Tab-separated table of C-alpha atoms and ligand atoms in Angstrom:
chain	number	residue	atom	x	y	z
A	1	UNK	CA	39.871	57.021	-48.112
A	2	UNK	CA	41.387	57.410	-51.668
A	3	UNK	CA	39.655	59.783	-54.291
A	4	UNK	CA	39.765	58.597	-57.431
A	5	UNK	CA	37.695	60.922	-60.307
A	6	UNK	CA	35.480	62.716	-57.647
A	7	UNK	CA	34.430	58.881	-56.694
A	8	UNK	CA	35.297	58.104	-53.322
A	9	UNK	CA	37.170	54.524	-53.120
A	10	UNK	CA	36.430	52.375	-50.049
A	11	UNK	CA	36.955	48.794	-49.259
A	12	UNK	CA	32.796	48.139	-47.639
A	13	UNK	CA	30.508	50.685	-48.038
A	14	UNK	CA	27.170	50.409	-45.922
A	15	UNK	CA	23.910	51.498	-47.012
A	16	UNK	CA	22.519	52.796	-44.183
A	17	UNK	CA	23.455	53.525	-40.338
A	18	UNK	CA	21.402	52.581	-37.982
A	19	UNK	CA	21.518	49.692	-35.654
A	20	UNK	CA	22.303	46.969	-38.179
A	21	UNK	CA	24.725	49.466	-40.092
A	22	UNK	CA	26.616	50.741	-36.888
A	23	UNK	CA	27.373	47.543	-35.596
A	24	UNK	CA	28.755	46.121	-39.459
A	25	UNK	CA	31.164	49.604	-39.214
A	26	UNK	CA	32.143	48.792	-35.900
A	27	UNK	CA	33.247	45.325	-36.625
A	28	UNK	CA	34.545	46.920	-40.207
A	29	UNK	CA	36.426	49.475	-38.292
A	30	UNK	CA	37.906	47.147	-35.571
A	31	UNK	CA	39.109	44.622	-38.707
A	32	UNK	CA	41.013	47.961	-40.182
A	33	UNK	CA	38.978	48.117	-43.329
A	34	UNK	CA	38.415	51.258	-44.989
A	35	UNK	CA	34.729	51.941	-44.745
A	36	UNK	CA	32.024	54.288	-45.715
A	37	UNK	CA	28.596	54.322	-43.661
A	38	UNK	CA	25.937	56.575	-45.964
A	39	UNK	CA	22.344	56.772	-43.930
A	40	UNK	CA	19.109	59.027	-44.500
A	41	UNK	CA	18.840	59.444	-41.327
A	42	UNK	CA	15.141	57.808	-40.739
A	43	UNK	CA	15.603	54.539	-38.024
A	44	UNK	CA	12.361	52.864	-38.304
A	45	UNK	CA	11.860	53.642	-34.072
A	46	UNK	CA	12.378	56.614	-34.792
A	47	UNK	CA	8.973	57.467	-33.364
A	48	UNK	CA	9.207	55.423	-30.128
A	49	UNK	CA	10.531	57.703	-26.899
A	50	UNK	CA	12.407	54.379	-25.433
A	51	UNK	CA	13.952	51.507	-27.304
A	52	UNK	CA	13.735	48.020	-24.908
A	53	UNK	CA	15.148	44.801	-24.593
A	54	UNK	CA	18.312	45.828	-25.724
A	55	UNK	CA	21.127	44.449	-23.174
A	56	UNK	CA	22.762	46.860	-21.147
A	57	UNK	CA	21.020	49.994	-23.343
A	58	UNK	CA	17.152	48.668	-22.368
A	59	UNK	CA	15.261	52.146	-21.968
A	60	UNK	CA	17.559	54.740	-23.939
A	61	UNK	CA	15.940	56.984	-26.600
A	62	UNK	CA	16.381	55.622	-30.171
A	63	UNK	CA	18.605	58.454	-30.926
A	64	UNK	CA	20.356	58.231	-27.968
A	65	UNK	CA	21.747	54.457	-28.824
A	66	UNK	CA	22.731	55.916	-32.407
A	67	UNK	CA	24.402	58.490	-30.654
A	68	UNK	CA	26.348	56.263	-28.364
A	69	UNK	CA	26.861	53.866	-31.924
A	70	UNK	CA	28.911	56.907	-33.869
A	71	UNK	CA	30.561	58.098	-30.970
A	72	UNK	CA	32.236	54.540	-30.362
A	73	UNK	CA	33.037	54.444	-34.167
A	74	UNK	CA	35.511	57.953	-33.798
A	75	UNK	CA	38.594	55.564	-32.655
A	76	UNK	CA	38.246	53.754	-36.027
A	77	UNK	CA	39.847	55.958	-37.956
A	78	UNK	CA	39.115	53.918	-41.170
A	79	UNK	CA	35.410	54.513	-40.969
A	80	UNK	CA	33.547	57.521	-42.474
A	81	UNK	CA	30.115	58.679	-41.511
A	82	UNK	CA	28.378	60.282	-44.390
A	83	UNK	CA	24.658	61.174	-44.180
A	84	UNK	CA	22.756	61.379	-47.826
A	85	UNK	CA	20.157	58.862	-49.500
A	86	UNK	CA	21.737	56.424	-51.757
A	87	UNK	CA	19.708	56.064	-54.968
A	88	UNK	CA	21.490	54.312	-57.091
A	89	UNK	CA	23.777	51.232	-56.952
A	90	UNK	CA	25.588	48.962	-59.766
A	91	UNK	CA	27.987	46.891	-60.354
A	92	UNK	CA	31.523	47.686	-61.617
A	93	UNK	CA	34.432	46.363	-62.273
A	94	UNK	CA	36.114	44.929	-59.162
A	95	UNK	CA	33.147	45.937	-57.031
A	96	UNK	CA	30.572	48.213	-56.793
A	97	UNK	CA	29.364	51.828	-57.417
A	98	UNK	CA	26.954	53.809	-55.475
A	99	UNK	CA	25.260	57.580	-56.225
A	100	UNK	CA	23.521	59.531	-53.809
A	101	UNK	CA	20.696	61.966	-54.303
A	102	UNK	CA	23.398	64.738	-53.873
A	103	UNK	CA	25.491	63.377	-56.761
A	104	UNK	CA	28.336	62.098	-54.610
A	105	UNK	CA	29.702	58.746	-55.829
A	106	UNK	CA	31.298	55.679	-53.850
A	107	UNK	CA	32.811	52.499	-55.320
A	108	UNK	CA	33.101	49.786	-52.509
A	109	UNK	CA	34.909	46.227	-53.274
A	110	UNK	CA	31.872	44.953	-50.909
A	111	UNK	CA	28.645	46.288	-50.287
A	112	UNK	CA	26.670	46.021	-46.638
A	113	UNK	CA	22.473	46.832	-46.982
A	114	UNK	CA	21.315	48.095	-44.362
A	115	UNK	CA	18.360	50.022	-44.986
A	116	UNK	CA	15.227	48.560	-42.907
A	117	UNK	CA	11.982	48.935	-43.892
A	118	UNK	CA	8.902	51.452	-43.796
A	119	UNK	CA	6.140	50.701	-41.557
A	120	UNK	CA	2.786	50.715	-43.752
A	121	UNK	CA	0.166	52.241	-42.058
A	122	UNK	CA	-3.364	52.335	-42.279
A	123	UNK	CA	-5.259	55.488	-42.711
A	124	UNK	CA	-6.824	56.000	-39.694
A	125	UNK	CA	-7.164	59.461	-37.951
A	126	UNK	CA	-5.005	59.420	-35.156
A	127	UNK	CA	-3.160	56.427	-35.661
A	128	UNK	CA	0.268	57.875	-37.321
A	129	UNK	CA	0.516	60.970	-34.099
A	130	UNK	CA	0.241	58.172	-31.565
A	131	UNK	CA	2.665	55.493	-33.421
A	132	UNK	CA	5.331	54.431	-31.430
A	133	UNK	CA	3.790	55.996	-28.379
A	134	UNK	CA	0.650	54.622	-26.794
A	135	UNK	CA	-0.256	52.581	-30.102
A	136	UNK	CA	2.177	50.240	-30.344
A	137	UNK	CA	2.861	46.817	-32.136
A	138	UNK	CA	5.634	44.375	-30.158
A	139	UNK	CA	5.220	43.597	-26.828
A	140	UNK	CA	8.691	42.810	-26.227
A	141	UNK	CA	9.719	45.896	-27.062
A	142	UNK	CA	6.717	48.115	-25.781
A	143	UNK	CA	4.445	45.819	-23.479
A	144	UNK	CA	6.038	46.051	-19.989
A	145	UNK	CA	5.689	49.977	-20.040
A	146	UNK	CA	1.505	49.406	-20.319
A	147	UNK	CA	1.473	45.744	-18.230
A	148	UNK	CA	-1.780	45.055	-16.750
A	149	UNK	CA	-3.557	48.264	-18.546
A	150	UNK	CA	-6.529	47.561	-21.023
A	151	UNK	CA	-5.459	47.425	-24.096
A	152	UNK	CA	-7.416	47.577	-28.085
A	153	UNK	CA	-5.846	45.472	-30.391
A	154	UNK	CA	-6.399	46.741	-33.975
A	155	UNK	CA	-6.416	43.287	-35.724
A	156	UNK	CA	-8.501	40.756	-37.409
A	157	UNK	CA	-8.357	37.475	-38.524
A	158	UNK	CA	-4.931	35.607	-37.817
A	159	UNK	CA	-3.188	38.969	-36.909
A	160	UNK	CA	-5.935	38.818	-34.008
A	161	UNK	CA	-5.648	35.419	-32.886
A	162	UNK	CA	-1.940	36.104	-33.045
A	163	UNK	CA	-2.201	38.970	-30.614
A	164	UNK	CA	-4.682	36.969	-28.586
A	165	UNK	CA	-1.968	34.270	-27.311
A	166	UNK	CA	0.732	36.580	-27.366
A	167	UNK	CA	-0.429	39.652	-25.178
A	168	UNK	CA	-2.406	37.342	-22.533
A	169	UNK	CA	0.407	37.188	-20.378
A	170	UNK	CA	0.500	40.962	-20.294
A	171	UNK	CA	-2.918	42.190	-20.283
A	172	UNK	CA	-6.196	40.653	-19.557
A	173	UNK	CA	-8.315	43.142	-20.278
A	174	UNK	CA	-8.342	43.596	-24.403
A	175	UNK	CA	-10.851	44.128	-26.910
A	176	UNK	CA	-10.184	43.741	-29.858
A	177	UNK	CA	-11.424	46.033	-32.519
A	178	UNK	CA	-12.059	43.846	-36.194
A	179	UNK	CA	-12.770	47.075	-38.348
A	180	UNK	CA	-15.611	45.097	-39.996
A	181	UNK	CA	-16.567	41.423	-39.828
A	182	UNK	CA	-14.624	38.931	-37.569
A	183	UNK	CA	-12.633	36.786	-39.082
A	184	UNK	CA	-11.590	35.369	-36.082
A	185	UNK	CA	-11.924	31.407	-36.040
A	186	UNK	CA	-14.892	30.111	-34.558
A	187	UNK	CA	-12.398	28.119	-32.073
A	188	UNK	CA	-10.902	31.899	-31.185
A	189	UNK	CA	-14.072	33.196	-30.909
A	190	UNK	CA	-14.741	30.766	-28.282
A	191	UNK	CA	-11.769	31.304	-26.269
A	192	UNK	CA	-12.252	35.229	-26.347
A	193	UNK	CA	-15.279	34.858	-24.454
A	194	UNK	CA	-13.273	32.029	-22.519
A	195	UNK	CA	-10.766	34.669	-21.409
A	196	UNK	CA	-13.396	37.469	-21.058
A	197	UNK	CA	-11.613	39.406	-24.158
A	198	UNK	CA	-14.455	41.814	-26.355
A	199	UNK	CA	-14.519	42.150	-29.867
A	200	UNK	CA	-16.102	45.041	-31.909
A	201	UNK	CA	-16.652	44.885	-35.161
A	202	UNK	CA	-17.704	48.734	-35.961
A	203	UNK	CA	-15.123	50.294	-37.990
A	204	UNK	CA	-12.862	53.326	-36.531
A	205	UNK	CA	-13.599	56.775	-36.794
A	206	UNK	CA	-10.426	57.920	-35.153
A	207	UNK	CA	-7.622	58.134	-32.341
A	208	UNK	CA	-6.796	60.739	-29.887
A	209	UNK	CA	-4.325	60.678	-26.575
A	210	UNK	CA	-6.421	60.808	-23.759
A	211	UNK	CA	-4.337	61.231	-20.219
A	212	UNK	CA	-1.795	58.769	-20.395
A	213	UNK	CA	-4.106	56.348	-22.528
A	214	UNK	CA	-6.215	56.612	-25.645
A	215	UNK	CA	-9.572	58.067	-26.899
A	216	UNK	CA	-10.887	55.552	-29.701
A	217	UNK	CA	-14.203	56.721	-31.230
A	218	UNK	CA	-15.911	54.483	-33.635
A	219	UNK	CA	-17.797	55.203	-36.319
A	220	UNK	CA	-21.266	53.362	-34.739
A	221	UNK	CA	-21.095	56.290	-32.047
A	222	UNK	CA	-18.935	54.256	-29.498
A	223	UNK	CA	-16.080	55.584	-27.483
A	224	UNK	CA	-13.331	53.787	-26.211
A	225	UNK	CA	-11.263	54.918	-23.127
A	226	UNK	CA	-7.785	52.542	-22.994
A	227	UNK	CA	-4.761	52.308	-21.953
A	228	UNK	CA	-2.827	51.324	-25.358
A	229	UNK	CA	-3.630	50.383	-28.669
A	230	UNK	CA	-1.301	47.038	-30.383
A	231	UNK	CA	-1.722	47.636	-34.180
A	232	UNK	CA	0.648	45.765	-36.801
A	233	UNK	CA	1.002	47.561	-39.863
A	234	UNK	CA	-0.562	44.629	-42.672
A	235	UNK	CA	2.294	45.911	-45.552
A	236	UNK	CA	5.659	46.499	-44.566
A	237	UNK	CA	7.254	48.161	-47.391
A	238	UNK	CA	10.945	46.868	-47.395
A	239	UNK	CA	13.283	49.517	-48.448
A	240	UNK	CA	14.674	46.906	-51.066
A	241	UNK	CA	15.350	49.397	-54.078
A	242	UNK	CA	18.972	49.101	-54.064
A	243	UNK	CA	19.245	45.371	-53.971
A	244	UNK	CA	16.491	45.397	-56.672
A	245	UNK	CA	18.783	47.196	-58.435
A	246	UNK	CA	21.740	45.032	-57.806
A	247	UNK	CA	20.349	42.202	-58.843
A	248	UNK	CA	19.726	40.220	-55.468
A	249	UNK	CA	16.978	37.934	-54.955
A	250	UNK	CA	13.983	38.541	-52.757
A	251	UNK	CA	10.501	37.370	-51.427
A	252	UNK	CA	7.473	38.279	-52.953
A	253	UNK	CA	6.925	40.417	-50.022
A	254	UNK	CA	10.128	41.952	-50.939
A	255	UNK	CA	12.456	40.698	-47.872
A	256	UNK	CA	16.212	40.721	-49.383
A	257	UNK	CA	17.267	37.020	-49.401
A	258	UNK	CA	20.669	36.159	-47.346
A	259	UNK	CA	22.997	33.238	-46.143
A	260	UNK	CA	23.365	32.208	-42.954
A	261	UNK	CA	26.775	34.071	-43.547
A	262	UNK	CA	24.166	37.633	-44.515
A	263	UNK	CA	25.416	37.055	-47.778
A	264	UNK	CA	22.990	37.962	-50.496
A	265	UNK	CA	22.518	36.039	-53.772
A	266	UNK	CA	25.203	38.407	-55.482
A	267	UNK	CA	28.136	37.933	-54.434
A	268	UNK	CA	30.017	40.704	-52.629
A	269	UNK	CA	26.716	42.039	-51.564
A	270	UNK	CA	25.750	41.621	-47.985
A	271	UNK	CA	22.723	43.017	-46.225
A	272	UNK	CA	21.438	42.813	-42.726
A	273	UNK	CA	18.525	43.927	-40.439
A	274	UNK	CA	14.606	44.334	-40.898
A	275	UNK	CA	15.757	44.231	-44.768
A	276	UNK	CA	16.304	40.856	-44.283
A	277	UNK	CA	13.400	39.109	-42.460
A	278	UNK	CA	10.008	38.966	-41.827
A	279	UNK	CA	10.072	37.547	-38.167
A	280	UNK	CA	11.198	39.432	-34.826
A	281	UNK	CA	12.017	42.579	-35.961
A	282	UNK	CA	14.283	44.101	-33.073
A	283	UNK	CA	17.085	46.166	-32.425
A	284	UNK	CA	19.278	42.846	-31.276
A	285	UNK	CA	18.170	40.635	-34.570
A	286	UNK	CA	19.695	43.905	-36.249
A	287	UNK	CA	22.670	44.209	-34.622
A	288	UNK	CA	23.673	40.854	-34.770
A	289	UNK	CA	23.011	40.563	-38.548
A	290	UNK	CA	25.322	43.746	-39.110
A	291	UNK	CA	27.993	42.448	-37.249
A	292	UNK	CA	27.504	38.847	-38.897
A	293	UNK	CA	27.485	40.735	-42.532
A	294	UNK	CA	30.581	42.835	-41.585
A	295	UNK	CA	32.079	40.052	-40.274
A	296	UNK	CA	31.878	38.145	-43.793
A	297	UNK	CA	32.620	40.917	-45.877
A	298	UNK	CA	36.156	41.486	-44.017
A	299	UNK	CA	36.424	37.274	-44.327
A	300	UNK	CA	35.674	38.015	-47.801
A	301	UNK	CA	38.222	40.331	-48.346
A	302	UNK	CA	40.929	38.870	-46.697
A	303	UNK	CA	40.334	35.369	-48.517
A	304	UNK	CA	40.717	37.603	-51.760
A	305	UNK	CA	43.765	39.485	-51.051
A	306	UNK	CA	45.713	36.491	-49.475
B	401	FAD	C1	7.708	52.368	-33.240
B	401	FAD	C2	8.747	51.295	-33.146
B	401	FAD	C3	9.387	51.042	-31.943
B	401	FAD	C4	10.331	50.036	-31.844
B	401	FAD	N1	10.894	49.775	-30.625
B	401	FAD	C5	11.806	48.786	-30.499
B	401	FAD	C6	12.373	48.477	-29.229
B	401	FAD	O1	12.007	49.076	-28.215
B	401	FAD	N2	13.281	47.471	-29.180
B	401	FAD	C7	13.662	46.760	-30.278
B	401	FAD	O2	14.501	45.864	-30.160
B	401	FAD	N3	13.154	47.052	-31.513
B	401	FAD	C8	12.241	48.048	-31.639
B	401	FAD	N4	11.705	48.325	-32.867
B	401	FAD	C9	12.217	47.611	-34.050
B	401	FAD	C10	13.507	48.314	-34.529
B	401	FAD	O3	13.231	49.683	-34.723
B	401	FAD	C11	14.028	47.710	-35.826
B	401	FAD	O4	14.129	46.305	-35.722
B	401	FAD	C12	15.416	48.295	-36.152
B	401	FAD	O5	15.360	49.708	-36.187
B	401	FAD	C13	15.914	47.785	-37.490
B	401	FAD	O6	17.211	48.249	-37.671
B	401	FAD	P1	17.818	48.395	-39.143
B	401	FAD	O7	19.187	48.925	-38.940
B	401	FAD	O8	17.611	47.140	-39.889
B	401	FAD	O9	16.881	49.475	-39.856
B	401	FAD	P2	16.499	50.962	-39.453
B	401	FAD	O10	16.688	51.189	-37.994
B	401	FAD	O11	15.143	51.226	-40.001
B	401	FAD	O12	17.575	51.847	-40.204
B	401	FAD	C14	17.676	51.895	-41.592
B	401	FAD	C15	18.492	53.123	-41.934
B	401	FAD	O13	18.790	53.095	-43.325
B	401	FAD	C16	18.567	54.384	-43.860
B	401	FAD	N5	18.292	54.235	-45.303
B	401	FAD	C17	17.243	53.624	-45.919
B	401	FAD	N6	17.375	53.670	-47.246
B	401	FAD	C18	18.530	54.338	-47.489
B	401	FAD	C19	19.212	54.721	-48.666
B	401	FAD	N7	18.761	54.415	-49.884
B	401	FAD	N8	20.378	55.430	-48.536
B	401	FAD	C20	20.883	55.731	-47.307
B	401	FAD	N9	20.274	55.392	-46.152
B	401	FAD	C21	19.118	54.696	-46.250
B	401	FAD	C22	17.385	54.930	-43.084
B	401	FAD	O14	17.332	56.343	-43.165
B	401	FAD	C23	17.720	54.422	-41.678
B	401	FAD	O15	18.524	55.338	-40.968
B	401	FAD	C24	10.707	49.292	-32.981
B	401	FAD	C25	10.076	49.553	-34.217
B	401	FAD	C26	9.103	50.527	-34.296
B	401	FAD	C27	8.397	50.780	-35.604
């Protein structure tokens, strides 16, 4: 790393190190490029006790796989680790510039986001201690730790009938809980009672742990003894600031548009991870788009210099 006026001079920096910006250092440190990895240190499972489905990791605490990440980035000796919170990023000439809330400065001839998004949730009592624990929102990453249990799905409408297909070939037992009137189709409606699946429409008062499961009391006076609660955030706020301020196109939702080659609309700037889609979110769908984006930056850079 060169200093150059108290601004630190790399060839990629990444905005943020967690699964999608570990695995763009690692393939940024394996193709010998000088790189800088700045995170805030807040992984969005950061609240789970296990991350799943992840081959050859499934079952490993969330810090524990970052752990694993930095420790097989120390034999790239081209690749920094810097925690801070970038806040502000521009371009410049011949690449890019990037300030931190500490005042440290980093100009990068390419530019990896990486900086995932902020689960929304609602403001129910309860429902923030037990995120990530017994309420949970993907069954592929959560549902074969509560198979079989009873579960309360928080969900109305076409997030319901959603979790209806999806979670009946882990539980049978669910009732959903609408928070006010169904808007469940007619058609659903139908096949709830079909499958023997409850709805109940009285809104929720709040949510306690309760042995291994969870207390749900609602505000009509009824209690609720389950096993798990699924619950999908309805905003995910997309931590999209940066490439806001870079200039890169996005959805209306705020999802930071990218080429199949993770690629953003300006070039130079890549991005990769939750940042980047509004489908699966998983640790895998990360990783692969961080090693996809540092693949393309060190294409990009080699194209340039030859
Ligand atoms: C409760 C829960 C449990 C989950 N469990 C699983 C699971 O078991 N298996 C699975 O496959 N997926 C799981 N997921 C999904 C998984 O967490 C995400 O898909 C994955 O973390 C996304 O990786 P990412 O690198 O894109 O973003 P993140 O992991 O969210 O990391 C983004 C990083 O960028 C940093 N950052 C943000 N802004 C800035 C900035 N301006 N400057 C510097 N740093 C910044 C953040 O601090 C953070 O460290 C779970 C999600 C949740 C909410």
């Amino acid at each position: 790393m060169v200093s150059n006026n108290n601004i630190q001079v790399y060839e990629v920096a990444i905005a943020g190190g967690s699964s999608a910006g570990l695995s763009a250092a690692l393939t940024l440190g394996r193709t010998l490029r000088k790189t800088v990895v700045i995170d805030g240190g807040s992984p969005r499972n950061r609240f789970a006790a296990h991350a799943h489905n992840f081959f050859t990791r499934d079952n490993t605490p969330p810090s524990e796989l970052l752990r694993i990440a930095r420790e097989q980035l120390q034999p790239y000796e081209t690749v920094d680790l810097v925690e801070g919170y970038i806040t502000a990023a521009s371009k410049t000439d011949g690449g890019f510039l990037l300030e931190t809330r500490a005042g440290d400065k980093y100009f990068a001839k390419k530019i990896v986001l990486a900086t995932g998004l902020k689960d929304d949730l609602d403001d129910i009592p309860g429902l923030e201690e037990l995120w990530g624990n017994r309420v949970i929102h993907c069954p592929y990453c959560h549902g074969w730790e509560v198979r079989r249990l009873p579960v309360c799905v928080i969900a109305n409408g076409e997030a319901a009938e959603h979790y209806a297909v999806t979670l009946s070939n882990w539980h049978s037992d669910i009732t959903f809980l609408t928070q006010g009137e169904s808007r469940i189709s007619a058609e659903m409606t139908e096949k709830f009672v079909e499958k023997g699946y409850k709805l109940n429409t009285a809104p929720i008062k709040g949510l306690e742990k309760s042995g291994e499961g969870v207390r749900i009391t609602l505000q009509n006076g009824d209690v609720l003894e389950t096993g798990a609660v699924y619950y999908r955030p309805q905003k995910l706020l997309y931590h999209n600031s940066l490439a806001e301020q870079l200039g890169c196109e996005m959805s209306p939702e705020g999802v930071v548009t990218v080429s199949p080659m993770f690629e953003t609309t300006v070039p130079g700037v890549f991005a990769a991870g939750d940042l980047t889609h509004a489908g699966l979110h998983q640790l895998y769908m990360s990783a692969m788009g961080g090693h996809l984006a540092g693949t393309n930056a060190n294409r990009q850079l080699t194209q340039e210099a030859w």
